[in-house]
Short mmCIF file of C-alpha atoms and ligand atoms in Angstrom, two decimals:
data_model
loop_
_atom_site.label_atom_id
_atom_site.label_comp_id
_atom_site.label_asym_id
_atom_site.label_seq_id
_atom_site.Cartn_x
_atom_site.Cartn_y
_atom_site.Cartn_z
CA UNK V 1 69.43 -23.52 -3.30
CA UNK V 2 67.94 -21.62 -0.89
CA UNK V 3 67.49 -18.36 1.88
CA UNK V 4 65.27 -17.32 4.57
CA UNK V 5 63.84 -13.39 4.69
CA UNK V 6 61.01 -13.85 7.08
CA UNK V 7 59.87 -15.82 9.92
CA UNK V 8 56.95 -15.32 12.20
CA UNK V 9 55.37 -16.99 15.26
CA UNK V 10 52.23 -17.25 16.35
CA UNK V 11 50.66 -18.82 19.89
CA UNK V 12 47.03 -19.67 21.22
CA UNK V 13 46.01 -16.59 24.10
CA UNK V 14 45.09 -19.39 26.55
CA UNK V 15 48.38 -20.08 28.42
CA UNK V 16 48.57 -23.38 31.47
CA UNK V 17 51.04 -23.15 34.05
CA UNK V 18 52.22 -26.32 35.42
CA UNK V 19 50.48 -25.77 38.42
CA UNK V 20 47.38 -26.07 37.02
CA UNK V 21 48.06 -28.92 35.17
CA UNK V 22 48.29 -29.55 38.78
CA UNK V 23 45.19 -28.89 39.78
CA UNK V 24 43.88 -32.04 36.37
CA UNK V 25 46.32 -34.83 36.33
CA UNK V 26 48.65 -35.75 39.28
CA UNK V 27 51.68 -34.19 38.86
CA UNK V 28 53.72 -31.55 39.96
CA UNK V 29 55.40 -27.96 39.04
CA UNK V 30 58.82 -29.69 39.98
CA UNK V 31 58.28 -33.34 38.69
CA UNK V 32 57.51 -31.27 35.10
CA UNK V 33 60.57 -28.69 35.40
CA UNK V 34 63.00 -31.33 36.53
CA UNK V 35 62.30 -33.76 34.17
CA UNK V 36 61.35 -31.41 30.89
CA UNK V 37 62.30 -27.60 31.56
CA UNK V 38 58.52 -27.02 31.05
CA UNK V 39 56.76 -24.56 32.69
CA UNK V 40 53.87 -23.55 30.64
CA UNK V 41 52.54 -23.85 27.51
CA UNK V 42 50.07 -21.82 25.44
CA UNK V 43 46.62 -24.12 24.27
CA UNK V 44 43.96 -23.50 21.86
CA UNK V 45 40.40 -22.36 23.27
CA UNK V 46 38.44 -20.50 20.38
CA UNK V 47 41.56 -20.90 17.69
CA UNK V 48 41.51 -22.99 14.91
CA UNK V 49 44.75 -24.12 13.54
CA UNK V 50 44.59 -22.46 10.52
CA UNK V 51 44.19 -19.27 12.48
CA UNK V 52 47.64 -19.46 13.89
CA UNK V 53 49.21 -20.98 10.96
CA UNK V 54 48.30 -17.52 9.04
CA UNK V 55 48.86 -15.17 12.30
CA UNK V 56 52.35 -17.34 11.37
CA UNK V 57 52.50 -15.98 7.71
CA UNK V 58 50.93 -13.12 7.97
CA UNK V 59 54.23 -11.98 10.21
CA UNK V 60 56.78 -13.75 8.24
CA UNK V 61 55.38 -12.00 4.42
CA UNK V 62 55.53 -8.21 6.70
CA UNK V 63 58.73 -9.32 7.80
CA UNK V 64 60.04 -10.67 4.47
CA UNK V 65 58.72 -7.17 2.57
CA UNK V 66 56.13 -9.34 -0.10
CA UNK V 67 52.20 -9.80 -0.35
CA UNK V 68 50.89 -13.29 -0.19
CA UNK V 69 50.41 -12.73 -3.73
CA UNK V 70 53.99 -13.11 -4.06
CA UNK V 71 53.81 -16.51 -3.17
CA UNK V 72 54.08 -19.10 -5.50
CA UNK V 73 53.93 -22.12 -2.84
CA UNK V 74 52.77 -23.27 0.52
CA UNK V 75 54.34 -26.45 2.50
CA UNK V 76 52.84 -26.90 6.13
CA UNK V 77 54.17 -29.85 7.62
CA UNK V 78 52.18 -30.62 10.66
CA UNK V 79 50.98 -33.64 11.78
CA UNK V 80 47.12 -33.19 11.50
CA UNK V 81 45.16 -29.48 10.03
CA UNK V 82 42.21 -28.71 10.79
CA UNK V 83 41.01 -31.54 8.84
CA UNK V 84 41.76 -34.78 7.43
CA UNK V 85 41.11 -32.78 3.88
CA UNK V 86 41.46 -30.48 2.64
CA UNK V 87 45.25 -30.13 3.56
CA UNK V 88 45.68 -26.97 6.86
CA UNK V 89 48.04 -25.78 3.52
CA UNK V 90 44.92 -25.39 1.93
CA UNK V 91 43.07 -23.86 4.13
CA UNK V 92 46.19 -21.34 4.94
CA UNK V 93 45.74 -20.50 0.91
CA UNK V 94 42.03 -19.40 1.01
CA UNK V 95 42.54 -16.64 3.74
CA UNK V 96 45.78 -15.03 2.34
CA UNK V 97 43.94 -15.60 -1.31
CA UNK V 98 46.63 -16.53 -2.80
CA UNK V 99 46.43 -19.87 -5.54
CA UNK V 100 49.25 -22.18 -6.09
CA UNK V 101 50.22 -25.45 -5.40
CA UNK V 102 49.56 -25.69 -1.35
CA UNK V 103 50.21 -29.11 0.34
CA UNK V 104 50.41 -30.19 3.76
CA UNK V 105 53.53 -33.34 5.03
CA UNK V 106 53.60 -35.02 7.90
CA UNK V 107 56.67 -36.31 8.61
CA UNK V 108 56.46 -35.43 12.48
CA UNK V 109 58.69 -32.68 14.86
CA UNK V 110 61.08 -32.98 11.93
CA UNK V 111 58.66 -31.61 9.55
CA UNK V 112 59.70 -27.91 8.54
CA UNK V 113 63.07 -29.35 7.85
CA UNK V 114 61.70 -31.73 5.51
CA UNK V 115 59.99 -28.92 4.22
CA UNK V 116 62.69 -26.99 3.51
CA UNK V 117 64.13 -29.80 1.88
CA UNK V 118 61.69 -29.55 -0.34
CA UNK V 119 61.73 -26.22 -0.96
CA UNK V 120 65.57 -26.98 -2.62
CA UNK V 121 64.76 -28.69 -4.32
CA UNK V 122 61.51 -26.62 -6.14
CA UNK V 123 63.43 -23.22 -5.45
CA UNK V 124 64.27 -23.30 -9.21
CA UNK V 125 60.49 -23.88 -10.56
CA UNK V 126 58.43 -20.95 -7.97
CA UNK V 127 60.25 -18.19 -6.61
CA UNK V 128 58.70 -17.60 -2.96
CA UNK V 129 57.82 -20.51 -0.74
CA UNK V 130 55.85 -20.07 2.25
CA UNK V 131 56.63 -22.98 5.03
CA UNK V 132 54.52 -23.37 7.99
CA UNK V 133 55.23 -25.30 10.35
CA UNK V 134 51.58 -25.20 13.11
CA UNK V 135 50.18 -28.04 15.25
CA UNK V 136 47.28 -28.27 18.01
CA UNK V 137 48.80 -31.48 20.14
CA UNK V 138 45.96 -30.34 22.30
CA UNK V 139 43.09 -32.67 20.69
CA UNK V 140 45.64 -35.67 20.28
CA UNK V 141 47.05 -35.96 23.81
CA UNK V 142 44.97 -37.37 26.23
CA UNK V 143 44.25 -34.32 29.22
CA UNK V 144 44.27 -37.43 31.82
CA UNK V 145 47.29 -39.53 30.58
CA UNK V 146 50.23 -37.09 33.06
CA UNK V 147 52.84 -38.64 30.96
CA UNK V 148 51.91 -36.92 27.86
CA UNK V 149 49.95 -33.97 28.73
CA UNK V 150 52.88 -32.47 30.12
CA UNK V 151 54.72 -32.41 27.69
CA UNK V 152 53.00 -30.58 24.91
CA UNK V 153 51.87 -27.25 23.32
CA UNK V 154 50.12 -25.30 20.44
CA UNK V 155 51.89 -22.82 17.82
CA UNK V 156 52.46 -22.18 14.36
CA UNK V 157 55.93 -20.83 13.41
CA UNK V 158 56.56 -20.41 9.63
CA UNK V 159 59.00 -18.94 7.28
CA UNK V 160 59.33 -17.12 3.60
CA UNK V 161 62.53 -19.13 1.50
CA UNK V 162 63.72 -17.62 -1.30
CA UNK V 163 66.23 -18.09 -3.97
CA UNK V 164 70.25 -17.92 -2.33
CA UNK V 165 73.79 -19.47 -0.76
CA UNK V 166 72.55 -19.40 2.59
CA UNK V 167 71.56 -23.12 2.54
CA UNK V 168 75.17 -25.18 3.30
CA UNK V 169 73.59 -28.72 4.40
CA UNK V 170 70.28 -30.70 4.09
CA UNK V 171 69.61 -34.00 5.40
CA UNK V 172 66.94 -35.88 6.28
CA UNK V 173 66.26 -39.35 8.02
CA UNK V 174 63.52 -41.85 8.81
CA UNK V 175 64.80 -45.20 10.62
CA UNK V 176 61.22 -46.53 11.03
CA UNK V 177 59.39 -47.51 14.11
CA UNK V 178 56.11 -46.35 15.23
CA UNK V 179 55.88 -47.84 17.55
CA UNK V 180 57.92 -45.62 19.72
CA UNK V 181 55.75 -42.64 19.41
CA UNK V 182 52.15 -42.37 17.41
CA UNK V 183 47.93 -41.25 17.35
CA UNK V 184 46.20 -44.13 15.58
CA UNK V 185 43.77 -42.40 12.91
CA UNK V 186 40.30 -42.83 13.73
CA UNK V 187 38.11 -45.83 12.50
CA UNK V 188 35.41 -44.17 11.49
CA UNK V 189 32.19 -46.76 11.21
CA UNK V 190 33.02 -48.97 7.83
CA UNK V 191 31.38 -52.35 8.40
CA UNK V 192 33.42 -54.14 6.75
CA UNK V 193 36.40 -54.11 10.39
CA UNK V 194 35.65 -54.53 14.27
CA UNK V 195 38.96 -52.93 14.43
CA UNK V 196 37.94 -50.88 17.51
CA UNK V 197 38.88 -47.03 17.76
CA UNK V 198 41.81 -46.21 20.57
CA UNK V 199 40.43 -42.80 21.04
CA UNK V 200 43.67 -41.67 18.58
CA UNK V 201 45.16 -40.56 21.20
CA UNK V 202 49.02 -40.25 21.15
CA UNK V 203 51.12 -42.70 22.22
CA UNK V 204 54.57 -43.00 23.70
CA UNK V 205 57.45 -44.76 24.81
CA UNK V 206 59.00 -42.31 26.74
CA UNK V 207 62.14 -43.49 27.41
CA UNK V 208 63.22 -45.09 23.69
CA UNK V 209 61.53 -41.65 22.37
CA UNK V 210 64.58 -39.74 25.19
CA UNK V 211 66.95 -42.33 24.20
CA UNK V 212 66.23 -42.23 20.08
CA UNK V 213 66.32 -38.58 20.55
CA UNK V 214 69.90 -38.14 22.38
CA UNK V 215 72.40 -40.63 20.07
CA UNK V 216 69.80 -39.82 16.46
CA UNK V 217 70.67 -36.07 16.84
CA UNK V 218 73.99 -36.42 18.71
CA UNK V 219 74.85 -38.39 15.38
CA UNK V 220 73.76 -36.13 12.84
CA UNK V 221 75.01 -33.42 14.47
CA UNK V 222 78.61 -34.88 13.92
CA UNK V 223 78.05 -36.32 9.99
CA UNK V 224 76.75 -32.78 8.90
CA UNK V 225 80.04 -31.16 10.90
CA UNK V 226 82.05 -33.97 8.82
CA UNK V 227 80.13 -33.54 5.80
CA UNK V 228 81.30 -29.74 6.08
CA UNK V 229 84.75 -29.99 7.59
CA UNK V 230 83.49 -27.99 10.97
CA UNK V 231 83.79 -28.16 14.50
CA UNK V 232 81.32 -28.22 16.50
CA UNK V 233 83.11 -24.79 18.00
CA UNK V 234 82.81 -23.52 14.19
CA UNK V 235 78.70 -23.10 14.43
CA UNK V 236 76.98 -20.05 16.30
CA UNK V 237 73.61 -22.00 17.33
CA UNK V 238 72.50 -25.14 17.51
CA UNK V 239 68.49 -24.43 16.52
CA UNK V 240 67.26 -28.05 18.78
CA UNK V 241 63.33 -29.19 18.76
CA UNK V 242 62.53 -28.23 21.31
CA UNK V 243 60.78 -31.80 23.02
CA UNK V 244 62.62 -31.66 26.56
CA UNK V 245 65.53 -29.42 27.62
CA UNK V 246 67.01 -32.83 28.97
CA UNK V 247 67.81 -33.67 25.86
CA UNK V 248 69.27 -30.98 24.40
CA UNK V 249 71.49 -30.53 27.37
CA UNK V 250 72.18 -33.80 26.66
CA UNK V 251 73.84 -33.28 23.10
CA UNK V 252 75.17 -29.83 24.17
CA UNK V 253 77.67 -31.82 26.55
CA UNK V 254 78.65 -34.84 24.91
CA UNK V 255 79.70 -32.22 22.40
CA UNK V 256 81.53 -29.83 24.74
CA UNK V 257 79.14 -26.50 24.21
CA UNK V 258 78.41 -23.45 26.25
CA UNK V 259 74.77 -23.53 26.72
CA UNK V 260 74.09 -19.57 25.11
CA UNK V 261 75.71 -21.43 21.61
CA UNK V 262 71.55 -24.60 22.66
CA UNK V 263 68.95 -22.09 23.01
CA UNK V 264 65.58 -23.19 24.29
CA UNK V 265 62.43 -21.71 24.71
CA UNK V 266 60.32 -24.85 26.15
CA UNK V 267 59.75 -22.98 29.82
CA UNK V 268 57.62 -20.64 27.74
CA UNK V 269 55.77 -22.76 25.24
CA UNK V 270 56.36 -27.09 25.66
CA UNK V 271 56.54 -29.26 23.10
CA UNK V 272 54.34 -27.89 19.98
CA UNK V 273 55.60 -30.90 17.21
CA UNK V 274 56.85 -29.20 13.92
CA UNK V 275 56.33 -25.24 14.92
CA UNK V 276 59.66 -25.92 17.15
CA UNK V 277 62.00 -24.56 15.50
CA UNK V 278 60.47 -21.68 13.14
CA UNK V 279 59.04 -20.13 16.75
CA UNK V 280 62.51 -20.20 18.22
CA UNK V 281 64.07 -19.23 15.05
CA UNK V 282 61.96 -16.47 14.78
CA UNK V 283 62.36 -15.48 18.72
CA UNK V 284 65.84 -15.22 17.77
CA UNK V 285 65.65 -13.20 15.06
CA UNK V 286 63.57 -10.75 16.89
CA UNK V 287 66.32 -10.50 19.49
CA UNK V 288 68.73 -9.47 17.62
CA UNK V 289 70.65 -12.72 18.25
CA UNK V 290 71.15 -14.13 14.36
CA UNK V 291 72.87 -11.63 12.84
CA UNK V 292 74.28 -11.69 8.76
CA UNK V 293 76.78 -14.72 8.65
CA UNK V 294 76.31 -16.63 12.04
CA UNK V 295 76.51 -20.00 11.31
CA UNK V 296 73.25 -22.31 12.42
CA UNK V 297 72.08 -25.92 12.71
CA UNK V 298 68.91 -26.70 13.21
CA UNK V 299 68.37 -30.40 13.89
CA UNK V 300 64.39 -31.75 14.63
CA UNK V 301 63.70 -35.18 15.52
CA UNK V 302 59.96 -37.17 16.02
CA UNK V 303 57.61 -39.58 15.43
CA UNK V 304 58.44 -42.38 13.15
CA UNK V 305 61.38 -41.78 13.97
CA UNK V 306 62.58 -39.06 11.49
CA UNK V 307 65.78 -36.23 11.51
CA UNK V 308 66.00 -33.32 9.97
CA UNK V 309 69.38 -31.92 9.92
CA UNK V 310 70.38 -28.08 7.98
CA UNK V 311 72.65 -25.58 8.14
CA UNK V 312 73.07 -22.51 7.22
CA UNK V 313 75.21 -19.61 7.15
CA UNK V 314 72.83 -16.64 7.64
CA UNK V 315 72.22 -14.14 4.86
N1 ACO X 401 53.76 -36.13 36.78
C1 ACO X 401 54.76 -36.72 38.08
N2 ACO X 401 54.91 -37.70 37.77
C2 ACO X 401 54.94 -38.23 36.65
C3 ACO X 401 54.38 -38.38 35.74
C4 ACO X 401 54.33 -36.35 34.97
N3 ACO X 401 53.26 -35.78 34.55
N4 ACO X 401 54.63 -38.70 34.27
C5 ACO X 401 54.91 -40.13 34.40
N5 ACO X 401 55.21 -39.61 36.45
C6 ACO X 401 55.80 -41.05 36.74
C7 ACO X 401 55.67 -42.43 36.01
O1 ACO X 401 54.78 -42.97 36.94
C8 ACO X 401 56.84 -43.34 36.93
O2 ACO X 401 55.97 -43.60 38.23
P1 ACO X 401 56.62 -45.11 38.61
O3 ACO X 401 58.09 -45.51 39.20
O4 ACO X 401 55.72 -44.67 39.81
O5 ACO X 401 56.00 -45.93 37.62
C9 ACO X 401 57.52 -41.88 37.20
O6 ACO X 401 57.04 -40.95 37.09
C10 ACO X 401 58.54 -42.18 35.98
O7 ACO X 401 58.12 -42.14 34.56
P2 ACO X 401 59.14 -42.25 33.31
O8 ACO X 401 58.36 -42.50 32.17
O9 ACO X 401 60.16 -43.62 33.70
O10 ACO X 401 59.56 -40.87 34.11
P3 ACO X 401 60.98 -40.69 32.63
O11 ACO X 401 62.09 -39.99 33.63
O12 ACO X 401 61.24 -41.72 32.40
O13 ACO X 401 60.82 -39.31 32.14
C11 ACO X 401 59.92 -38.35 30.30
C12 ACO X 401 59.42 -39.25 31.87
C13 ACO X 401 59.71 -37.00 30.61
C14 ACO X 401 58.59 -38.57 29.40
C15 ACO X 401 61.34 -38.30 29.91
O14 ACO X 401 60.99 -39.95 28.60
C16 ACO X 401 61.59 -37.97 28.08
O15 ACO X 401 60.95 -36.62 27.85
N6 ACO X 401 61.45 -38.67 27.42
C17 ACO X 401 60.75 -38.04 24.83
C18 ACO X 401 59.64 -37.31 25.53
C19 ACO X 401 59.51 -37.10 24.10
O16 ACO X 401 60.45 -35.70 24.12
N7 ACO X 401 58.08 -36.95 23.66
C20 ACO X 401 58.03 -36.04 22.48
C21 ACO X 401 59.45 -36.46 21.69
S1 ACO X 401 58.91 -35.93 20.28
C22 ACO X 401 58.00 -34.96 19.07
O17 ACO X 401 58.43 -34.53 19.57
C23 ACO X 401 56.58 -35.79 19.06
#
């Protein structure tokens, strides 16, 4: 049983508007805004992903009123850290001067919820667990491909987890289909293969991802509600992965719920992959939207295709 006792977020300094992108590729603010809800994103220029993860982690630790040395495990949900190895979590452990188990998990945009389930299963052994969802999609997307480069931004979101009764439900899943959304690993220079590199850029079947997201998120929400014997009206906030405002609106409309129960910040940050949920959660806490006793349902979906769903009654 776990609860979240501190959250933090860190975005790069450099902000990039839709208009700035429209000067680089054949797109427009109108196209991007109407199809996705995105107006802006932040992109690393000088910062490493470890810098962002450290920034978010330190804020979360401060809010949790803990020193880094009180952390007993670090989990970083991420698609790709600054190195193939060591993990982003180990780089972060060095920055925080912490000696404890530290590892990354890759469940793409569902990674934060996967991280919570791992924390839940290990909390009896490790007292305080730091989870930092962080991604730098700016180095994985093809900046000449207008269909994908407009969708993503860089960022990190952190939380500190400890024992508590907040988590009422958690379910992670993979409906595996690696062709729908992927970035291939580097090929290296092995003399034993003729495999050619495709550049390692992110690629996706946009409309298939869209359909998967609306359907799978809707199903996972209904499954969670049924399991807890709740209705959508009983949930105060649905904190959904911020990939596209139309996906979120599609899910919301099917559930017949008002917009204020589906907070969004995709207009400011675009899709920061594993970081969207903890960044949004941290903003909601800073804005004092989340109050003790509120019921939150968090749902991630992403490459795999993975989903992650949890329900927390805030403590
Ligand atoms: N600007 C202008 N035109 C564009 C752009 C752009 N940035 N991108 C594509 N187009 C064009 C296409 O070339 C196409 O032109 P054509 O009709 O002449 O061939 C036209 O717009 C329509 O393209 P579609 O792909 O059909 O556009 P669609 O309405 O499906 O919207 C979008 C595309 C926004 C990508 C949508 O499919 C979507 O949001 N899918 C989900 C994507 C997503 O969320 N991915 C990440 C989720 S998982 C994760 O977070 C890792």
